[in-house]
Coordinates of C-alpha atoms and ligand atoms in Angstrom, one line a residue:
M1 CA -48.8 -21.5 74.5
Q2 CA -48.6 -22.9 71.0
R3 CA -48.3 -20.0 68.7
I4 CA -48.0 -16.2 68.2
V5 CA -50.3 -14.3 65.8
L6 CA -49.1 -10.9 64.5
H7 CA -51.5 -8.1 63.9
H8 CA -52.0 -4.4 63.2
T9 CA -54.7 -2.6 65.1
A10 CA -56.0 -0.5 62.2
G11 CA -55.7 2.5 64.6
G12 CA -53.2 5.2 65.2
L13 CA -49.7 4.8 66.4
K14 CA -50.7 4.6 70.1
P15 CA -52.8 1.8 71.4
T16 CA -56.3 2.5 72.8
A17 CA -58.1 0.9 75.8
F18 CA -60.1 -1.1 73.2
D19 CA -56.9 -2.4 71.6
K20 CA -55.7 -3.6 75.0
Q21 CA -58.7 -5.8 75.4
H22 CA -57.9 -7.7 72.2
Y23 CA -54.1 -8.2 72.3
H24 CA -51.6 -9.5 74.8
R25 CA -48.9 -7.1 73.6
L26 CA -49.1 -3.8 71.8
V27 CA -46.2 -2.1 70.2
D28 CA -46.6 1.6 69.6
G29 CA -45.0 3.9 67.0
D30 CA -42.1 4.7 69.3
G31 CA -41.2 1.0 69.7
E32 CA -42.6 0.8 73.3
V33 CA -44.2 -2.5 74.1
Q34 CA -47.3 -2.4 76.3
A35 CA -49.1 -5.3 77.9
G36 CA -52.8 -5.8 77.1
L37 CA -55.5 -6.1 79.6
H38 CA -55.7 -9.9 79.7
P39 CA -52.7 -12.0 80.7
I40 CA -51.3 -14.5 78.2
S41 CA -52.5 -17.2 80.5
A42 CA -56.1 -16.2 79.8
N43 CA -55.7 -17.7 76.3
A44 CA -53.9 -20.9 77.5
P45 CA -55.0 -24.3 76.2
G46 CA -57.6 -25.9 78.6
R47 CA -59.0 -22.5 79.7
Q48 CA -62.6 -21.7 79.1
L49 CA -62.9 -18.7 76.9
T50 CA -65.5 -16.4 78.4
A51 CA -66.3 -13.2 76.4
G52 CA -64.4 -10.2 77.9
R53 CA -62.0 -12.3 79.9
Y54 CA -59.4 -13.2 77.3
A55 CA -57.7 -11.5 74.3
A56 CA -60.0 -12.1 71.3
H57 CA -57.6 -11.4 68.5
T58 CA -58.0 -14.2 65.9
R59 CA -61.3 -15.8 64.9
G60 CA -61.4 -19.5 65.8
L61 CA -57.7 -19.4 66.9
N62 CA -57.6 -17.7 70.3
T63 CA -56.9 -20.7 72.4
G64 CA -53.1 -21.2 72.7
S65 CA -52.4 -18.1 70.7
I66 CA -50.5 -15.0 71.9
G67 CA -51.8 -11.9 70.1
V68 CA -49.1 -9.3 69.4
S69 CA -50.2 -6.2 67.5
M70 CA -48.5 -3.0 66.2
A71 CA -50.7 0.1 66.8
C72 CA -50.9 1.4 63.2
M73 CA -52.7 1.5 59.9
A74 CA -55.6 3.8 60.8
N75 CA -57.7 4.4 57.7
A76 CA -55.3 2.4 55.5
Q77 CA -56.4 1.6 52.0
W78 CA -55.6 -1.9 50.8
H79 CA -54.5 -0.8 47.4
D80 CA -51.9 1.6 48.7
P81 CA -50.9 0.6 52.3
R82 CA -47.8 2.8 52.3
A83 CA -49.9 5.9 51.8
C84 CA -51.4 5.4 55.3
K85 CA -50.5 8.2 57.7
A86 CA -50.1 5.6 60.5
F87 CA -47.9 3.2 58.5
P88 CA -45.7 1.3 61.0
T89 CA -42.4 3.0 61.8
P90 CA -39.1 1.0 61.4
V91 CA -38.5 1.2 65.1
Q92 CA -42.0 -0.2 65.8
V93 CA -41.5 -3.2 63.5
E94 CA -38.1 -3.9 65.1
A95 CA -39.6 -3.7 68.5
M96 CA -42.3 -6.2 67.5
I97 CA -39.7 -8.6 66.1
A98 CA -37.7 -8.3 69.4
E99 CA -40.8 -8.9 71.5
V100 CA -41.9 -11.9 69.5
A101 CA -38.4 -13.4 69.8
R102 CA -38.6 -12.8 73.6
L103 CA -42.0 -14.5 73.8
C104 CA -40.8 -17.4 71.6
R105 CA -38.0 -18.0 74.1
A106 CA -40.2 -17.6 77.1
Y107 CA -42.9 -20.0 75.9
S108 CA -40.6 -22.4 73.9
I109 CA -42.5 -21.6 70.7
P110 CA -40.6 -22.6 67.5
V111 CA -40.4 -20.1 64.7
D112 CA -42.1 -21.7 61.8
R113 CA -45.0 -21.0 59.5
R114 CA -47.6 -22.6 61.7
T115 CA -46.4 -21.3 65.0
V116 CA -45.4 -17.7 64.3
L117 CA -47.6 -16.1 61.7
S118 CA -49.4 -13.0 60.8
H119 CA -53.2 -12.8 60.9
A120 CA -53.2 -12.7 57.1
E121 CA -51.4 -16.1 57.0
V122 CA -53.9 -17.8 59.3
Q123 CA -56.4 -18.6 56.5
T124 CA -53.8 -19.7 54.0
T125 CA -51.6 -21.7 56.2
L126 CA -54.0 -23.1 58.9
G127 CA -57.2 -23.1 56.8
I128 CA -59.2 -21.1 59.4
A129 CA -61.3 -18.4 57.6
Q130 CA -60.6 -14.8 58.7
A131 CA -62.8 -12.6 56.6
G132 CA -60.2 -10.8 54.5
K133 CA -57.8 -9.8 57.3
W134 CA -54.7 -8.3 55.6
D135 CA -52.3 -7.8 58.5
F136 CA -49.8 -8.3 56.9
D137 CA -50.1 -8.9 53.2
Y138 CA -47.8 -5.9 52.9
D139 CA -44.2 -5.5 54.1
P140 CA -44.5 -3.5 57.3
F141 CA -41.0 -2.2 56.6
G142 CA -42.4 -0.8 53.4
I143 CA -39.6 -2.4 51.3
L144 CA -40.8 -5.6 49.7
D145 CA -43.1 -5.2 46.8
S146 CA -44.8 -8.5 47.4
R147 CA -48.4 -8.8 48.6
D148 CA -48.0 -12.5 49.5
P149 CA -48.6 -12.8 53.2
V150 CA -46.5 -16.0 53.5
R151 CA -43.5 -14.3 51.8
I152 CA -43.9 -11.3 54.1
G153 CA -44.2 -13.7 57.0
D154 CA -41.1 -15.6 56.0
M155 CA -39.1 -12.3 56.0
L156 CA -40.4 -11.6 59.5
R157 CA -39.7 -15.1 60.7
D158 CA -36.1 -14.8 59.4
R159 CA -35.8 -11.6 61.4
I160 CA -37.3 -13.2 64.5
S161 CA -35.0 -16.2 64.2
A162 CA -32.1 -13.9 63.8
A163 CA -33.2 -12.0 66.9
L164 CA -33.2 -15.3 68.8
G165 CA -29.6 -15.9 67.6
D166 CA -30.6 -19.2 66.0
V167 CA -29.9 -18.4 62.4
E168 CA -28.6 -15.5 60.4
P169 CA -31.0 -13.6 58.2
Q170 CA -31.4 -15.3 54.8
A171 CA -29.8 -13.7 51.8
P172 CA -32.2 -13.4 48.9
R173 CA -31.8 -15.9 46.0
G174 CA -29.5 -14.9 43.2
P175 CA -26.4 -12.8 43.3
M176 CA -26.4 -9.8 45.5
P177 CA -26.7 -6.6 43.4
V178 CA -24.1 -3.9 43.4
I179 CA -25.5 -1.1 45.5
R180 CA -24.3 2.5 46.0
R181 CA -25.6 5.9 47.0
G182 CA -29.1 6.3 45.5
S183 CA -29.9 2.6 45.5
K184 CA -33.1 1.4 47.2
G185 CA -34.7 -1.8 48.3
E186 CA -34.2 -5.0 50.3
A187 CA -30.5 -5.4 49.4
V188 CA -29.8 -2.0 50.9
A189 CA -31.8 -2.8 54.0
M190 CA -29.8 -6.0 54.4
A191 CA -26.5 -4.1 54.1
Q192 CA -27.8 -1.6 56.6
R193 CA -28.7 -4.3 59.1
A194 CA -25.3 -5.9 58.7
L195 CA -23.7 -2.5 59.4
G196 CA -25.9 -1.9 62.4
L197 CA -27.8 1.0 60.8
A198 CA -31.6 1.6 60.8
A199 CA -32.8 -0.5 57.8
D200 CA -34.9 2.0 55.8
G201 CA -33.7 0.5 52.5
I202 CA -32.5 3.8 51.2
F203 CA -28.7 4.2 50.5
G204 CA -28.1 7.8 51.5
P205 CA -25.0 9.7 52.8
A206 CA -25.1 8.0 56.3
T207 CA -25.1 4.6 54.7
E208 CA -22.3 5.6 52.4
T209 CA -20.2 6.8 55.3
A210 CA -20.8 3.6 57.2
V211 CA -19.8 1.5 54.1
V212 CA -16.6 3.5 53.6
A213 CA -15.7 3.0 57.3
F214 CA -16.4 -0.7 57.1
Q215 CA -14.3 -1.0 53.9
R216 CA -11.4 0.8 55.6
K217 CA -11.6 -1.5 58.6
H218 CA -11.6 -4.6 56.3
E219 CA -8.9 -3.3 54.0
L220 CA -11.1 -3.1 51.0
L221 CA -11.1 -0.3 48.5
P222 CA -13.0 2.5 50.4
D223 CA -15.2 3.5 47.5
G224 CA -18.6 3.4 49.3
I225 CA -19.9 0.9 46.8
V226 CA -21.1 -2.5 48.0
G227 CA -20.0 -5.0 45.4
R228 CA -18.9 -8.6 45.7
A229 CA -15.9 -8.2 48.0
T230 CA -17.9 -5.9 50.4
W231 CA -20.9 -8.3 50.4
A232 CA -18.5 -11.1 51.3
A233 CA -16.9 -9.1 54.1
L234 CA -20.5 -8.4 55.4
N235 CA -21.0 -12.2 55.4
L236 CA -23.9 -11.7 52.9
E237 CA -22.3 -13.2 49.8
N238 CA -23.9 -16.2 48.1
Ligands
ZN1 ZN1 -55.5 -9.0 63.0

């Protein structure tokens, strides 16, 4: 197999029988990964694609492509994806990242823009028209404000690469901000990941407790505020 294309089903947080016809892997809202109806080999290069006998997930790009989808985004509105009742859960996105990393290893697929990409990147990056598919021109973690699918894809690829153990997650450009209780956003999520917490991007009491414990362990001032010294100790300085 040559690549993996990432999708959302535009359904609820549990996959349906219909979804299983169209994707090789489905990740539900609880982070469970289910196999689709068709084996990955049904989309292998050199195989004849007969309707109903392979996973048809990406127009003009099914041969050689593994389709992985999160069951989510039922009735989502493009202009406000986070308002969707079936917005992907953090555990679901993490499970997708882990499953894609596993598939990359199993099929020796490199993690780059042309080989691990979201459906929304296919038209931009590979030039194959996809009729306005927007999975994912939004950050499925609900943190990044960007609607640029390649930027979102780069973030997911960093996470997939990290899951493979090849590289560490990339720090954002520019100095890391000072974050403390009440802070929100990607820097908070990065600190949470480094601390082994669920990365919801919201610096609440549990994050503060974990920061203080980390600071004590590393003989830093245990003030619960992540500044330059604490970022450095988390190996996220730049
Ligand atoms: Zn799709």
